[in-house]
Tab-separated table of C-alpha atoms in Angstrom:
chain	number	residue	atom	x	y	z
A	1	MET	CA	182.346	-2.573	67.580
A	2	THR	CA	179.255	-0.407	67.408
A	3	PRO	CA	178.724	2.659	69.575
A	4	MET	CA	176.313	2.520	72.499
A	5	ILE	CA	172.930	1.737	70.966
A	6	ASP	CA	169.571	3.266	71.695
A	7	GLU	CA	166.729	1.557	73.510
A	8	ASP	CA	164.624	1.093	70.380
A	9	GLU	CA	167.491	-0.686	68.618
A	10	LEU	CA	167.568	-3.413	71.251
A	11	SER	CA	164.387	-4.963	69.884
A	12	PHE	CA	166.300	-6.776	67.151
A	13	PRO	CA	167.956	-9.698	68.903
A	14	GLU	CA	168.787	-11.481	65.661
A	15	HIS	CA	171.031	-8.559	64.720
A	16	HIS	CA	173.073	-9.198	67.828
A	17	THR	CA	172.986	-12.963	67.328
A	18	TRP	CA	174.331	-13.542	63.833
A	19	ILE	CA	177.002	-10.911	63.204
A	20	GLY	CA	179.561	-12.650	65.448
A	21	LEU	CA	178.949	-15.985	63.745
A	22	VAL	CA	179.291	-14.324	60.336
A	23	LEU	CA	182.648	-12.876	61.426
A	24	GLY	CA	183.972	-16.281	62.454
A	25	LEU	CA	182.751	-17.947	59.257
A	26	TRP	CA	184.234	-15.161	57.139
A	27	LEU	CA	187.681	-15.467	58.698
A	28	ALA	CA	187.729	-19.263	58.517
A	29	GLY	CA	186.304	-19.159	54.983
A	30	VAL	CA	189.204	-17.045	53.732
A	31	PHE	CA	191.660	-19.733	54.826
A	32	ALA	CA	189.489	-22.526	53.454
A	33	GLY	CA	189.128	-20.688	50.129
A	34	SER	CA	192.863	-20.053	49.902
A	35	LEU	CA	193.624	-23.669	50.728
A	36	PHE	CA	191.139	-25.009	48.181
A	37	GLY	CA	192.405	-22.644	45.511
A	38	ARG	CA	196.006	-23.711	46.095
A	39	MET	CA	195.064	-27.393	46.024
A	40	GLU	CA	193.484	-26.743	42.626
A	41	GLY	CA	196.883	-25.525	41.522
A	42	ARG	CA	195.701	-21.993	40.713
A	43	LYS	CA	194.229	-23.174	37.415
A	44	GLY	CA	193.255	-20.235	35.241
A	45	HIS	CA	191.520	-17.586	37.304
A	46	VAL	CA	189.813	-20.036	39.672
A	47	TYR	CA	192.040	-19.117	42.613
A	48	GLU	CA	191.485	-15.371	42.168
A	49	ILE	CA	187.706	-15.804	41.895
A	50	ILE	CA	187.580	-18.002	45.001
A	51	MET	CA	189.612	-15.508	47.028
A	52	LEU	CA	187.522	-12.567	45.850
A	53	LEU	CA	184.255	-14.266	46.787
A	54	SER	CA	185.595	-15.431	50.146
A	55	LEU	CA	186.598	-11.874	51.015
A	56	VAL	CA	183.552	-9.882	49.882
A	57	TRP	CA	180.567	-12.174	50.526
A	58	PRO	CA	179.768	-10.507	53.901
A	59	CYS	CA	178.715	-7.407	51.930
A	60	GLY	CA	175.636	-9.367	50.875
A	61	TYR	CA	174.862	-10.169	54.491
A	62	PHE	CA	175.173	-6.516	55.515
A	63	LEU	CA	172.958	-5.477	52.605
A	64	LEU	CA	170.164	-7.957	53.318
A	65	SER	CA	170.254	-7.995	57.136
A	66	ARG	CA	169.358	-5.294	59.646
A	67	CYS	CA	173.029	-4.410	60.057
A	68	ARG	CA	174.331	-1.091	58.846
A	69	PHE	CA	175.651	-1.414	55.310
A	70	ILE	CA	177.475	1.913	55.142
A	71	PRO	CA	180.370	2.137	57.635
A	72	SER	CA	180.005	4.901	60.211
A	73	GLY	CA	181.402	6.159	63.490
A	74	PHE	CA	185.038	6.393	62.425
A	75	SER	CA	187.285	9.338	63.195
A	76	THR	CA	188.325	11.869	60.583
A	77	GLY	CA	191.944	10.821	61.026
A	78	THR	CA	191.101	7.203	60.223
A	79	ILE	CA	189.104	8.141	57.130
A	80	VAL	CA	191.767	10.541	55.838
A	81	GLY	CA	194.544	8.060	56.564
A	82	LEU	CA	192.783	5.276	54.665
A	83	ALA	CA	192.041	7.634	51.765
A	84	VAL	CA	195.705	8.698	51.518
A	85	PHE	CA	196.799	5.073	51.705
A	86	GLY	CA	194.407	4.096	48.906
A	87	MET	CA	195.484	7.010	46.714
A	88	PHE	CA	199.177	6.263	47.011
A	89	CYS	CA	198.549	2.588	46.371
A	90	GLY	CA	196.894	3.687	43.133
A	91	PHE	CA	199.658	6.172	42.294
A	92	SER	CA	202.320	3.540	42.917
A	93	ALA	CA	200.592	1.157	40.497
A	94	LEU	CA	201.022	3.733	37.716
A	95	VAL	CA	204.817	3.660	38.053
A	96	SER	CA	205.139	-0.034	38.889
A	97	GLN	CA	206.924	-2.568	36.702
A	98	ALA	CA	203.846	-4.764	37.227
A	99	PRO	CA	201.042	-2.166	37.033
A	100	LEU	CA	198.155	-4.579	36.463
A	101	GLU	CA	199.124	-6.785	39.390
A	102	SER	CA	199.580	-3.761	41.648
A	103	ALA	CA	196.205	-2.312	40.604
A	104	GLN	CA	194.486	-5.639	41.271
A	105	TYR	CA	195.988	-5.904	44.754
A	106	THR	CA	195.039	-2.287	45.425
A	107	ALA	CA	191.407	-2.878	44.451
A	108	LEU	CA	191.227	-6.108	46.478
A	109	THR	CA	192.743	-4.433	49.553
A	110	ILE	CA	190.316	-1.488	49.346
A	111	LEU	CA	187.344	-3.866	49.079
A	112	THR	CA	188.645	-5.818	52.080
A	113	VAL	CA	189.081	-2.650	54.132
A	114	ILE	CA	185.462	-1.711	53.372
A	115	VAL	CA	184.278	-5.125	54.612
A	116	VAL	CA	186.376	-4.696	57.775
A	117	LEU	CA	184.826	-1.274	58.372
A	118	GLN	CA	181.363	-2.791	57.914
A	119	PHE	CA	182.118	-5.420	60.542
A	120	ASN	CA	183.518	-2.869	62.972
A	121	THR	CA	180.471	-0.664	62.489
A	122	ASN	CA	178.164	-3.461	63.615
A	123	LEU	CA	180.156	-5.526	66.115
A	124	ASP	CA	180.110	-5.072	69.879
A	125	ALA	CA	182.371	-6.775	72.425
A	126	ALA	CA	180.088	-9.763	72.978
A	127	GLN	CA	179.741	-10.439	69.256
A	128	TYR	CA	183.457	-10.010	68.737
A	129	GLU	CA	184.005	-12.672	71.370
A	130	ARG	CA	181.542	-14.982	69.637
A	131	GLY	CA	183.214	-14.408	66.278
A	132	MET	CA	186.724	-15.126	67.558
A	133	ARG	CA	185.473	-18.174	69.441
A	134	THR	CA	183.814	-19.500	66.273
A	135	TYR	CA	186.954	-18.824	64.262
A	136	ALA	CA	189.205	-20.557	66.803
A	137	VAL	CA	187.090	-23.718	66.945
A	138	ILE	CA	186.564	-24.061	63.171
A	139	MET	CA	190.161	-23.259	62.372
A	140	ALA	CA	191.486	-25.661	65.004
A	141	VAL	CA	189.737	-28.435	63.069
A	142	LEU	CA	190.938	-27.167	59.662
A	143	VAL	CA	194.526	-26.603	60.782
A	144	SER	CA	194.727	-29.982	62.522
A	145	GLY	CA	193.243	-31.755	59.505
A	146	PHE	CA	195.615	-30.057	57.080
A	147	ALA	CA	198.575	-30.792	59.378
A	148	LEU	CA	197.750	-34.501	59.332
A	149	TYR	CA	197.319	-34.432	55.544
A	150	ASP	CA	200.495	-32.427	54.933
A	151	TYR	CA	202.804	-34.245	57.345
A	152	VAL	CA	205.790	-35.866	55.659
A	153	PRO	CA	208.537	-37.318	57.900
A	154	GLY	CA	211.765	-35.360	57.654
A	155	ARG	CA	210.153	-32.198	56.281
A	156	ARG	CA	208.885	-29.086	58.010
A	157	LEU	CA	205.143	-29.080	58.517
A	158	GLY	CA	203.391	-26.933	55.939
A	159	GLY	CA	205.697	-27.850	53.096
A	160	GLY	CA	205.117	-31.577	52.924
A	161	ARG	CA	202.678	-31.539	49.998
A	162	GLU	CA	203.951	-28.189	48.710
A	163	ILE	CA	200.468	-26.679	48.894
A	164	LEU	CA	201.414	-24.003	51.414
A	165	ASN	CA	204.804	-23.239	52.896
A	166	PRO	CA	205.787	-23.566	56.572
A	167	ALA	CA	205.895	-19.808	57.183
A	168	SER	CA	202.428	-19.091	55.744
A	169	PHE	CA	200.887	-22.086	57.541
A	170	ALA	CA	202.412	-20.963	60.844
A	171	LEU	CA	201.231	-17.378	60.233
A	172	VAL	CA	197.619	-18.556	60.048
A	173	THR	CA	198.025	-20.927	62.998
A	174	MET	CA	199.375	-18.088	65.134
A	175	SER	CA	196.035	-16.254	65.053
A	176	VAL	CA	194.166	-19.461	65.938
A	177	PHE	CA	196.484	-19.877	68.925
A	178	ILE	CA	195.742	-16.366	70.221
A	179	THR	CA	192.001	-16.309	69.459
A	180	ALA	CA	191.676	-19.492	71.510
A	181	MET	CA	191.955	-17.109	74.466
A	182	ALA	CA	188.434	-15.915	73.543
A	183	ILE	CA	187.078	-19.325	74.579
A	184	ARG	CA	185.894	-19.290	78.187
A	185	SER	CA	185.870	-23.030	78.782
A	186	ALA	CA	189.334	-24.284	79.729
A	187	ILE	CA	188.342	-27.771	78.570
A	188	VAL	CA	188.101	-26.430	75.010
A	189	ARG	CA	190.674	-23.646	75.169
A	190	ILE	CA	193.685	-25.545	76.509
A	191	PRO	CA	193.645	-28.399	73.928
A	192	ILE	CA	193.467	-25.817	71.122
A	193	LEU	CA	196.388	-23.862	72.606
A	194	VAL	CA	198.479	-27.016	72.950
A	195	THR	CA	197.617	-28.320	69.470
A	196	MET	CA	198.220	-25.013	67.699
A	197	GLY	CA	201.448	-24.521	69.632
A	198	ALA	CA	202.611	-27.953	68.486
A	199	VAL	CA	201.727	-27.137	64.867
A	200	ILE	CA	203.732	-23.900	64.992
A	201	TYR	CA	206.674	-25.771	66.500
A	202	LEU	CA	206.582	-28.423	63.761
A	203	THR	CA	206.589	-25.763	61.040
A	204	GLY	CA	209.864	-24.423	62.409
A	205	ALA	CA	208.601	-20.890	61.760
A	206	ARG	CA	210.485	-18.774	64.290
A	207	ALA	CA	208.708	-15.501	63.562
A	208	SER	CA	205.247	-16.978	64.108
A	209	ALA	CA	206.382	-18.740	67.289
A	210	LEU	CA	207.735	-15.479	68.682
A	211	ALA	CA	204.581	-13.617	67.612
A	212	ALA	CA	202.359	-16.225	69.302
A	213	MET	CA	204.279	-15.931	72.554
A	214	VAL	CA	204.161	-12.129	72.483
A	215	GLY	CA	200.442	-12.135	71.647
A	216	LEU	CA	199.625	-14.556	74.463
A	217	ALA	CA	201.694	-12.548	76.959
A	218	ILE	CA	199.999	-9.280	75.971
A	219	THR	CA	196.561	-10.895	76.251
A	220	LEU	CA	197.239	-12.219	79.747
A	221	PHE	CA	198.836	-8.944	80.858
A	222	SER	CA	195.877	-6.939	79.524
A	223	ARG	CA	193.514	-9.018	81.671
A	224	ARG	CA	195.376	-8.301	84.899
A	225	ARG	CA	192.765	-5.777	86.087
A	226	THR	CA	189.984	-8.356	85.974
A	227	ALA	CA	191.965	-11.422	86.918
A	228	GLY	CA	190.709	-11.758	90.490
A	229	THR	CA	192.585	-13.436	93.310
A	230	SER	CA	192.267	-16.936	91.885
A	231	GLY	CA	193.532	-15.702	88.534
A	232	TYR	CA	196.670	-14.238	90.064
A	233	LEU	CA	197.236	-17.403	92.082
A	234	LEU	CA	196.799	-19.535	88.965
A	235	LEU	CA	199.197	-17.359	86.951
A	236	GLY	CA	201.740	-17.320	89.754
A	237	GLY	CA	201.512	-21.092	90.118
A	238	CYS	CA	201.994	-21.635	86.388
A	239	VAL	CA	205.019	-19.317	86.338
A	240	LEU	CA	206.599	-21.069	89.329
A	241	VAL	CA	205.980	-24.552	87.937
A	242	GLY	CA	207.259	-23.515	84.516
A	243	ALA	CA	210.375	-21.911	85.993
A	244	ALA	CA	211.051	-24.968	88.148
A	245	LEU	CA	210.697	-27.359	85.200
A	246	ALA	CA	212.859	-25.141	82.991
A	247	ALA	CA	215.561	-25.025	85.665
A	248	TYR	CA	215.447	-28.785	86.247
A	249	TYR	CA	215.600	-29.567	82.539
A	250	SER	CA	217.688	-26.505	81.676
A	251	GLU	CA	220.060	-28.367	79.365
A	252	GLY	CA	217.248	-29.807	77.288
A	253	VAL	CA	215.343	-26.506	77.240
A	254	VAL	CA	218.373	-24.558	76.054
A	255	ARG	CA	219.196	-27.174	73.433
A	256	GLY	CA	215.603	-27.289	72.191
A	257	ALA	CA	215.331	-23.482	71.961
A	258	THR	CA	218.703	-23.255	70.222
A	259	ASP	CA	217.702	-25.917	67.701
A	260	PHE	CA	214.256	-24.436	67.024
A	261	PHE	CA	215.445	-20.854	66.559
A	262	ALA	CA	218.499	-22.180	64.647
A	263	ILE	CA	220.760	-19.751	66.452
A	264	GLN	CA	223.952	-21.569	65.492
A	265	ASP	CA	222.787	-22.806	62.090
A	266	ARG	CA	225.065	-21.502	59.345
A	267	HIS	CA	222.143	-21.101	56.931
A	268	ARG	CA	219.459	-19.702	59.309
A	269	GLY	CA	221.427	-18.602	62.384
A	270	LEU	CA	223.087	-15.413	63.555
A	271	GLU	CA	226.172	-15.898	61.411
A	272	SER	CA	224.013	-15.988	58.292
A	273	GLY	CA	222.598	-12.546	59.069
A	274	GLY	CA	219.186	-14.022	59.828
A	275	SER	CA	219.007	-16.145	56.653
A	276	GLY	CA	220.381	-13.196	54.692
A	277	ARG	CA	217.648	-10.869	55.927
A	278	LEU	CA	220.046	-8.084	56.958
A	279	GLU	CA	221.349	-7.758	53.423
A	280	THR	CA	217.811	-7.947	52.029
A	281	TRP	CA	216.607	-5.238	54.411
A	282	LYS	CA	219.477	-2.977	53.337
A	283	THR	CA	218.590	-3.507	49.680
A	284	THR	CA	214.902	-2.805	50.351
A	285	TRP	CA	215.815	0.416	52.155
A	286	ASN	CA	217.890	1.510	49.164
A	287	LEU	CA	214.916	0.654	46.961
A	288	PHE	CA	212.820	3.089	48.994
A	289	LEU	CA	215.500	5.781	48.759
A	290	SER	CA	215.407	5.509	44.977
A	291	HIS	CA	211.557	5.848	44.928
A	292	PRO	CA	210.742	7.850	48.089
A	293	ILE	CA	207.396	9.407	47.088
A	294	LEU	CA	205.424	6.998	44.900
A	295	GLY	CA	207.290	3.778	45.620
A	296	VAL	CA	207.682	0.845	43.253
A	297	GLY	CA	204.092	-0.412	43.290
A	298	PHE	CA	201.842	-1.780	46.008
A	299	ARG	CA	202.538	-5.495	46.612
A	300	THR	CA	205.082	-5.645	43.766
A	301	HIS	CA	208.432	-4.987	45.423
A	302	GLU	CA	209.419	-8.579	44.648
A	303	ALA	CA	209.457	-7.687	40.933
A	304	VAL	CA	212.236	-5.163	41.566
A	305	LEU	CA	214.119	-6.798	44.437
A	306	LYS	CA	217.020	-8.855	43.122
A	307	VAL	CA	218.701	-10.285	46.220
A	308	ALA	CA	215.792	-12.340	47.620
A	309	SER	CA	212.238	-13.480	46.916
A	310	SER	CA	210.859	-10.709	49.153
A	311	ALA	CA	211.907	-8.054	51.642
A	312	HIS	CA	211.098	-10.314	54.633
A	313	ASN	CA	210.054	-7.169	56.487
A	314	GLY	CA	206.530	-5.835	56.133
A	315	TYR	CA	207.427	-2.313	57.219
A	316	LEU	CA	210.302	-1.857	54.773
A	317	ALA	CA	208.329	-3.566	52.016
A	318	LEU	CA	205.354	-1.217	52.391
A	319	LEU	CA	207.652	1.812	52.630
A	320	ALA	CA	209.377	0.831	49.385
A	321	GLU	CA	206.090	-0.012	47.659
A	322	ILE	CA	203.970	3.116	48.303
A	323	GLY	CA	206.483	5.737	49.450
A	324	VAL	CA	206.840	7.741	52.606
A	325	ILE	CA	203.491	9.597	52.460
A	326	GLY	CA	201.385	6.475	52.043
A	327	PHE	CA	203.435	4.691	54.695
A	328	ALA	CA	202.984	7.583	57.126
A	329	ALA	CA	199.221	7.373	56.580
A	330	VAL	CA	199.250	3.652	57.424
A	331	LEU	CA	201.348	4.352	60.507
A	332	LEU	CA	198.869	7.024	61.664
A	333	VAL	CA	195.868	4.735	61.200
A	334	THR	CA	197.632	1.814	62.876
A	335	LEU	CA	198.806	3.683	65.972
A	336	SER	CA	195.511	5.523	66.473
A	337	GLY	CA	193.630	2.242	66.045
A	338	MET	CA	195.830	0.517	68.607
A	339	TRP	CA	195.169	3.334	71.053
A	340	LYS	CA	191.408	2.861	70.627
A	341	THR	CA	191.695	-0.886	71.179
A	342	TRP	CA	193.808	-0.299	74.287
A	343	ARG	CA	191.268	2.216	75.632
A	344	ARG	CA	188.404	-0.222	75.115
A	345	ASN	CA	190.435	-2.853	76.891
A	346	GLN	CA	190.402	-0.612	79.986
A	347	VAL	CA	186.629	-1.060	80.331
A	348	PRO	CA	186.184	-4.127	82.576
A	349	SER	CA	183.139	-5.404	80.672
A	350	GLN	CA	185.163	-5.392	77.441
A	351	THR	CA	188.565	-6.498	78.703
A	352	PHE	CA	188.057	-10.173	77.938
A	353	THR	CA	187.400	-9.450	74.248
A	354	TYR	CA	189.728	-6.558	73.520
A	355	SER	CA	192.663	-8.146	75.335
A	356	VAL	CA	192.634	-10.792	72.580
A	357	LEU	CA	192.510	-8.156	69.836
A	358	LEU	CA	195.341	-6.269	71.533
A	359	GLY	CA	197.394	-9.457	71.745
A	360	LEU	CA	196.701	-10.251	68.093
A	361	ALA	CA	197.786	-6.801	66.948
A	362	CYS	CA	200.985	-6.812	69.030
A	363	GLY	CA	201.845	-10.309	67.841
A	364	TYR	CA	201.288	-9.224	64.260
A	365	PHE	CA	203.594	-6.233	64.758
A	366	VAL	CA	206.336	-8.697	65.717
A	367	LEU	CA	205.474	-10.989	62.804
A	368	ALA	CA	205.693	-8.136	60.287
A	369	ILE	CA	209.346	-7.568	61.222
A	370	PHE	CA	210.226	-10.864	59.534
A	371	GLU	CA	207.414	-11.522	57.036
A	372	ARG	CA	206.870	-9.871	53.683
A	373	TYR	CA	203.673	-7.825	54.182
A	374	LEU	CA	202.230	-5.457	56.777
A	375	ILE	CA	198.905	-4.824	55.024
A	376	ASN	CA	197.476	-7.959	53.472
A	377	ALA	CA	194.059	-9.415	52.634
A	378	GLY	CA	194.906	-12.997	51.764
A	379	ASN	CA	194.815	-14.682	55.164
A	380	PRO	CA	192.693	-14.499	58.345
A	381	THR	CA	195.591	-13.383	60.552
A	382	SER	CA	196.077	-10.230	58.491
A	383	LEU	CA	192.302	-9.655	58.488
A	384	LEU	CA	192.210	-9.896	62.283
A	385	PHE	CA	194.998	-7.329	62.402
A	386	LEU	CA	192.924	-4.966	60.242
A	387	LEU	CA	189.912	-5.552	62.483
A	388	SER	CA	192.076	-4.695	65.509
A	389	ILE	CA	193.384	-1.379	64.177
A	390	LEU	CA	190.350	-0.080	62.268
A	391	GLY	CA	187.971	0.407	65.167
A	392	PRO	CA	185.568	3.353	65.215
A	393	SER	CA	185.838	6.274	67.594
A	394	LEU	CA	185.111	5.661	71.250
A	395	SER	CA	181.656	6.726	72.388
A	396	GLN	CA	181.326	9.122	75.305
A	397	GLU	CA	180.206	6.254	77.535
A	398	GLU	CA	183.243	4.194	76.571
A	399	SER	CA	185.635	7.062	77.213
A	400	GLU	CA	184.125	7.738	80.619
A	401	ALA	CA	184.170	4.043	81.547
A	402	ALA	CA	187.809	3.695	80.458
A	403	GLU	CA	188.859	6.767	82.435
A	404	MET	CA	186.968	5.559	85.499
A	405	ALA	CA	188.551	2.109	85.284
A	406	GLN	CA	192.007	3.607	84.867
A	407	LEU	CA	191.532	5.905	87.848
A	408	ASP	CA	190.293	3.010	89.958
A	409	GLY	CA	193.294	0.945	88.930
A	410	ASP	CA	195.735	3.772	89.684
A	411	ASP	CA	194.178	4.273	93.114
A	412	GLY	CA	194.227	0.566	93.852
A	413	THR	CA	190.488	0.632	94.516
A	414	GLY	CA	189.304	-1.184	91.397
A	415	GLU	CA	186.943	-4.043	92.034
A	416	PHE	CA	187.879	-7.460	90.758
A	417	VAL	CA	185.280	-9.530	88.998
A	418	GLU	CA	184.258	-12.391	91.210
A	419	ASP	CA	184.835	-15.853	89.759
A	420	THR	CA	181.912	-18.040	88.796
A	421	PRO	CA	181.842	-21.830	88.353
A	422	ASP	CA	181.831	-21.432	84.556
A	423	ASP	CA	184.742	-18.998	84.396
A	424	ASP	CA	188.482	-19.263	84.821
A	425	GLY	CA	190.346	-16.642	86.785
A	426	PHE	CA	191.169	-14.541	83.751
A	427	GLU	CA	187.648	-14.493	82.267
A	428	PRO	CA	185.113	-11.875	83.384
A	429	GLN	CA	181.794	-11.995	81.577
A	430	PRO	CA	181.173	-9.143	79.112
A	431	GLU	CA	177.965	-7.217	78.865
A	432	THR	CA	176.004	-8.405	75.878
A	433	ILE	CA	174.272	-5.115	75.130
A	434	GLY	CA	176.074	-1.814	74.848
A	435	ALA	CA	179.536	-3.331	75.240
A	436	ARG	CA	181.757	-1.546	72.824
C-alpha cells in the first residue's frame, strides 16, 4: 500500500516481486507457529517464543531488503489514534489484576502493529493481491490437512484432538475463504471456497459462518463497477439457480439452517440468550462502568469476569479492558481506515484487491460481535483485519482516480473492464506499478 512511486524507484523489480510473497508467508506462518506451539502443549515458554518470532520476523526482511524499514505516509489521525491506544493499553496494565500478562500482550500488540505499518508502507495493490493469493493457497493446504488430522466422528471439527477449538479454527478458516477471492483462476478459487466453506460448516461455528457470508457478499458487491456484462449475467444466473434450488428443497434448507445455527437448541438457541451471551454482555458492560477510564487491563478481562470464560464480544471486551478513551481511539483509527480502503476500492485498477480487504474487514466486524477480541495479534484473520484498517493516506493520484470513478459511476458512463480468456467476469487486472 505504498503511495505513487517515482520513476527512479521503478528500477528495483525485486522490491515489487518479493514483498507480496513475504506477506503471504508471514500470515500463514503465524497460524503454523500457533498450531505447532499448541501441539507442543505450550511447554515452558516455547509457545510464546514461537509466536513472537512468527510475528516479528518480517522486520528482518524490511531491514535487509530495499523496502522502507520506517513506516511512513500515514495520517496524523492514525498516528495519534494508535499512540493513544498504546498508552491506555499500558495504563490499563498498571491497574490490572494480571499486570504482567497485560503488559506482555500490550508489547506484543504494539510490535505487531509496527510490522503491519511496515507492510502497508511498502505494499501496492498488485503485491497485496499476490500476498493474499499466496496465503489462501498455503492455508487451504494447512487447514485441510489439520481438518483431516483433527476429525473425530461425533465431535465438532476443530475440537477433535483438543489442540484448537471449533470457534478459533473456524475464525482462521473464514479469512482463507474470503482471501480465495484474490485468486483469479476459477479452477483454483472455487475448490478452495467449497472446501473452506465445508470446514466452517463442520466446526459448527455460527459467527464465522455468518462473517464468511457477509465478507463474500461485500467483496462481490464491491466489484460491481468492474464486473462487466458477463459478470452480471454470471451473478444473476447463480442467484436464480440458487433461489430455485432453495425453493425446491425449501424444507431441507430450512431444517439445515435451523440445525446449524441451533435456533431452537435449548443450550445454544434463542431461548438460551445466545448461549448465555446476553447475560455475559450485560456483565461486561457493568465491568466497564466500574472502570470507565483505565479499564481492567488489556486482554485480561477474563481474569475479572465471573459469569463466563470471556465477554464473547470484542467491542465490549476492549471497552472494559482499556476504557472509553482508548476505545474511542481504536474506533477512530478503524473507521478512518475503512474509509481509506473503501476509497481505494473505487479505483478500477485496485478494485479487485481492495474489494477483498473490504470484505475481510466487514466480515471481521460481524465476527467481533460474538468473539472475545477486536484487536488481536495471535491469528492471521486478525492480522488481515489490521492490514485492512491501517492503510496510509491516499495519494493525490488515488484521490483523483477515486473521485473520477465515482463520478463516472454516478453518471452511468463508467467503462466496464472487458473480459479476457484468463479472467472471470468479476476480475479486472490491476496495474502492477503505481497501483495503490
